[in-house]
Amino acid sequence: MKEDDPKLAGLGHKAAIERADEDSRDEELKPLGDLLDMLPDFFYVADYDLRFVYANRAAAAYFGYEKESIIGRLYGDVDPNEAQAAFYVDMWQRAMRGGVPVSTERTEYISRDGSQGYLEAHIIPFDDPRPGKRMMLGLSREVTANVRLEAEREKASLLARELAVAREIQKSLAPASSLAQDGIDAAGMSTPPANPRGDVKERAPTPH
């Protein structure tokens, strides 16, 4: 085709319009992106091949990347833990095949520094009209503090129950006289202590 071919010119005009539309959409979505970057939760979007097309700042930092550098990378390539990556890839594939959201309330994870934590994860499939394929919206929330607080409360509750049982056992093994004395002591009616100065003798009246 020649450069002045009407068909070529038409394709170039169409491409220019599409780029302008994309730039316009990006500008319209910028306030939303800025808001998502302020949140501690992880928001991300992946295509049919589980390749990142969007990640907010928290999600990118979790994987050790900047926002711009994680785009185009496969999910399985950015997760440092292979077993963990396999779990989430399977989760994403189930959502992709079924076309329905898949969630997990509490999933253990190992961070890049080796520390243990817990995430609540939600994967929501949706159809992208441009490529005509299904895509995924992911939301993960850090719940490590909640899990640890629940564990501490459960530990305290268990300790209280064990102490209550120990008291009951102690009462059942103690002799009756001891229990009676404990009751008197508890009521504040204990026998007063002996006079430390000894017995006091009565003196005879002095004759006048």
Short mmCIF file of C-alpha atoms in Angstrom, two decimals:
data_model
loop_
_atom_site.label_atom_id
_atom_site.label_comp_id
_atom_site.label_asym_id
_atom_site.label_seq_id
_atom_site.Cartn_x
_atom_site.Cartn_y
_atom_site.Cartn_z
CA MET A 1 0.00 0.00 0.00
CA LYS A 2 1.04 3.55 -0.63
CA GLU A 3 1.36 5.99 2.27
CA ASP A 4 -1.54 8.01 0.85
CA ASP A 5 -3.74 4.93 0.61
CA PRO A 6 -7.16 5.81 2.10
CA LYS A 7 -7.34 2.45 3.91
CA LEU A 8 -3.95 3.01 5.54
CA ALA A 9 -4.93 6.52 6.50
CA GLY A 10 -8.18 5.21 7.96
CA LEU A 11 -6.37 2.63 10.08
CA GLY A 12 -3.98 5.25 11.35
CA HIS A 13 -6.87 7.54 12.23
CA LYS A 14 -8.63 4.71 14.07
CA ALA A 15 -5.49 3.87 16.04
CA ALA A 16 -5.07 7.52 16.97
CA ILE A 17 -8.67 7.66 18.22
CA GLU A 18 -8.17 4.49 20.28
CA ARG A 19 -5.02 5.93 21.87
CA ALA A 20 -6.84 9.15 22.64
CA ASP A 21 -9.69 7.16 24.22
CA GLU A 22 -7.23 5.20 26.35
CA ASP A 23 -5.50 8.38 27.47
CA SER A 24 -8.88 9.86 28.34
CA ARG A 25 -9.85 6.77 30.36
CA ASP A 26 -6.52 6.82 32.16
CA GLU A 27 -7.07 10.44 33.08
CA GLU A 28 -10.58 9.72 34.33
CA LEU A 29 -9.38 6.75 36.41
CA LYS A 30 -6.39 8.58 37.90
CA PRO A 31 -8.30 9.80 41.01
CA LEU A 32 -9.42 6.22 41.65
CA GLY A 33 -5.85 4.98 41.26
CA ASP A 34 -4.61 7.62 43.67
CA LEU A 35 -7.22 6.53 46.20
CA LEU A 36 -6.31 2.84 45.88
CA ASP A 37 -2.65 3.72 46.39
CA MET A 38 -3.52 5.20 49.78
CA LEU A 39 -5.15 2.00 51.04
CA PRO A 40 -3.25 -0.75 52.90
CA ASP A 41 -5.23 -3.48 51.12
CA PHE A 42 -3.85 -5.14 47.99
CA PHE A 43 -5.76 -4.41 44.75
CA TYR A 44 -4.64 -5.95 41.47
CA VAL A 45 -5.95 -6.98 38.06
CA ALA A 46 -4.59 -9.86 35.97
CA ASP A 47 -5.42 -11.02 32.47
CA TYR A 48 -6.36 -14.48 31.24
CA ASP A 49 -2.75 -15.68 31.56
CA LEU A 50 -2.52 -14.35 35.14
CA ARG A 51 -0.29 -11.50 33.99
CA PHE A 52 -0.55 -8.26 35.98
CA VAL A 53 -2.19 -5.37 34.16
CA TYR A 54 -2.69 -3.26 37.31
CA ALA A 55 -1.52 -3.27 40.92
CA ASN A 56 -1.88 -0.61 43.57
CA ARG A 57 1.14 0.50 45.56
CA ALA A 58 0.55 -1.88 48.48
CA ALA A 59 0.16 -4.93 46.21
CA ALA A 60 3.29 -4.12 44.23
CA ALA A 61 5.31 -3.53 47.41
CA TYR A 62 4.15 -6.87 48.83
CA PHE A 63 5.82 -8.60 45.87
CA GLY A 64 8.88 -6.35 46.11
CA TYR A 65 8.17 -4.21 43.02
CA GLU A 66 7.26 -0.67 42.13
CA LYS A 67 3.83 -0.14 40.58
CA GLU A 68 5.15 0.34 37.07
CA SER A 69 7.66 -2.53 37.12
CA ILE A 70 5.19 -5.25 38.12
CA ILE A 71 2.93 -4.63 35.10
CA GLY A 72 3.27 -7.40 32.52
CA ARG A 73 4.76 -9.93 34.93
CA LEU A 74 3.16 -13.33 35.59
CA TYR A 75 1.80 -13.89 39.08
CA GLY A 76 3.77 -17.11 39.46
CA ASP A 77 7.01 -15.26 38.71
CA VAL A 78 6.67 -12.54 41.34
CA ASP A 79 5.69 -14.58 44.41
CA PRO A 80 8.90 -15.59 46.24
CA ASN A 81 7.27 -18.67 47.80
CA GLU A 82 6.66 -21.43 45.23
CA ALA A 83 4.08 -23.34 47.30
CA GLN A 84 2.29 -20.10 48.09
CA ALA A 85 2.33 -19.05 44.44
CA ALA A 86 0.91 -22.44 43.40
CA PHE A 87 -1.94 -22.04 45.90
CA TYR A 88 -2.96 -18.63 44.56
CA VAL A 89 -2.53 -19.63 40.92
CA ASP A 90 -4.88 -22.56 41.55
CA MET A 91 -7.31 -20.17 43.25
CA TRP A 92 -7.21 -17.80 40.28
CA GLN A 93 -7.67 -20.63 37.79
CA ARG A 94 -10.72 -21.95 39.67
CA ALA A 95 -12.28 -18.49 39.54
CA MET A 96 -11.38 -18.23 35.85
CA ARG A 97 -12.93 -21.58 34.94
CA GLY A 98 -16.02 -21.22 37.09
CA GLY A 99 -16.66 -17.58 36.35
CA VAL A 100 -17.60 -16.96 40.00
CA PRO A 101 -15.70 -15.25 42.85
CA VAL A 102 -13.39 -17.40 44.96
CA SER A 103 -12.44 -16.35 48.48
CA THR A 104 -10.34 -17.52 51.38
CA GLU A 105 -10.89 -16.07 54.86
CA ARG A 106 -7.47 -16.78 56.30
CA THR A 107 -4.40 -17.92 54.40
CA GLU A 108 -0.93 -18.18 55.87
CA TYR A 109 1.86 -16.55 53.90
CA ILE A 110 5.60 -16.04 54.22
CA SER A 111 6.79 -12.54 53.35
CA ARG A 112 9.99 -11.71 51.49
CA ASP A 113 11.82 -11.15 54.79
CA GLY A 114 10.75 -14.60 56.05
CA SER A 115 8.14 -13.43 58.55
CA GLN A 116 4.81 -15.23 58.85
CA GLY A 117 1.48 -13.53 58.29
CA TYR A 118 -2.12 -14.08 57.23
CA LEU A 119 -4.16 -12.76 54.32
CA GLU A 120 -7.85 -12.69 53.48
CA ALA A 121 -8.10 -13.02 49.69
CA HIS A 122 -10.88 -12.51 47.14
CA ILE A 123 -10.64 -13.19 43.39
CA ILE A 124 -13.44 -11.80 41.20
CA PRO A 125 -13.57 -12.73 37.48
CA PHE A 126 -14.97 -10.29 34.93
CA ASP A 127 -15.12 -10.03 31.15
CA ASP A 128 -12.88 -7.54 29.37
CA PRO A 129 -14.73 -6.45 26.21
CA ARG A 130 -11.58 -5.36 24.35
CA PRO A 131 -9.65 -8.65 24.14
CA GLY A 132 -12.82 -10.67 24.59
CA LYS A 133 -11.32 -12.72 27.42
CA ARG A 134 -11.99 -13.03 31.09
CA MET A 135 -9.86 -11.06 33.54
CA MET A 136 -9.48 -11.09 37.28
CA LEU A 137 -9.81 -8.51 40.01
CA GLY A 138 -7.95 -9.45 43.17
CA LEU A 139 -8.34 -8.03 46.67
CA SER A 140 -6.21 -9.20 49.57
CA ARG A 141 -6.35 -7.86 53.10
CA GLU A 142 -3.71 -8.20 55.81
CA VAL A 143 -5.33 -9.90 58.86
CA THR A 144 -2.23 -10.96 60.79
CA ALA A 145 -2.96 -8.61 63.72
CA ASN A 146 -6.52 -9.94 64.02
CA VAL A 147 -5.35 -13.56 63.96
CA ARG A 148 -2.77 -12.92 66.67
CA LEU A 149 -5.30 -11.06 68.83
CA GLU A 150 -7.75 -13.95 68.53
CA ALA A 151 -4.98 -16.38 69.51
CA GLU A 152 -4.11 -14.31 72.61
CA ARG A 153 -7.77 -14.14 73.64
CA GLU A 154 -8.16 -17.89 73.20
CA LYS A 155 -5.01 -18.49 75.25
CA ALA A 156 -6.30 -16.24 78.06
CA SER A 157 -9.70 -17.95 77.99
CA LEU A 158 -8.08 -21.40 78.16
CA LEU A 159 -5.91 -20.33 81.10
CA ALA A 160 -8.98 -19.02 82.97
CA ARG A 161 -10.80 -22.33 82.43
CA GLU A 162 -7.78 -24.32 83.63
CA LEU A 163 -7.50 -22.19 86.78
CA ALA A 164 -11.20 -22.69 87.51
CA VAL A 165 -10.83 -26.46 87.19
CA ALA A 166 -7.74 -26.40 89.44
CA ARG A 167 -9.70 -24.55 92.15
CA GLU A 168 -12.50 -27.08 92.00
CA ILE A 169 -10.03 -29.96 92.32
CA GLN A 170 -8.33 -28.24 95.24
CA LYS A 171 -11.65 -27.82 97.04
CA SER A 172 -12.61 -31.46 96.50
CA LEU A 173 -9.30 -32.72 97.95
CA ALA A 174 -9.09 -30.35 100.94
CA PRO A 175 -10.29 -31.73 104.39
CA ALA A 176 -13.57 -30.45 105.76
CA SER A 177 -11.90 -28.69 108.73
CA SER A 178 -9.67 -26.79 106.35
CA LEU A 179 -12.64 -25.76 104.23
CA ALA A 180 -14.47 -24.60 107.37
CA GLN A 181 -11.47 -22.58 108.49
CA ASP A 182 -11.19 -21.13 104.98
CA GLY A 183 -14.79 -20.06 105.27
CA ILE A 184 -14.17 -18.38 108.62
CA ASP A 185 -11.08 -16.63 107.28
CA ALA A 186 -12.98 -15.47 104.24
CA ALA A 187 -15.72 -14.04 106.44
CA GLY A 188 -13.19 -12.08 108.51
CA MET A 189 -13.92 -13.97 111.73
CA SER A 190 -10.53 -15.54 112.38
CA THR A 191 -9.47 -16.20 115.99
CA PRO A 192 -7.64 -13.11 117.27
CA PRO A 193 -3.92 -13.58 117.95
CA ALA A 194 -2.66 -14.23 121.46
CA ASN A 195 -1.63 -11.26 123.59
CA PRO A 196 2.07 -10.81 122.86
CA ARG A 197 2.61 -9.51 126.42
CA GLY A 198 1.30 -12.67 128.03
CA ASP A 199 -1.53 -13.08 130.58
CA VAL A 200 -2.46 -10.03 132.58
CA LYS A 201 -3.13 -10.69 136.30
CA GLU A 202 -5.76 -8.74 138.14
CA ARG A 203 -4.34 -6.53 140.86
CA ALA A 204 -5.96 -6.38 144.26
CA PRO A 205 -7.61 -3.11 145.07
CA THR A 206 -5.41 -0.72 147.01
CA PRO A 207 -6.68 -0.18 150.59
CA HIS A 208 -7.58 3.39 151.49
#
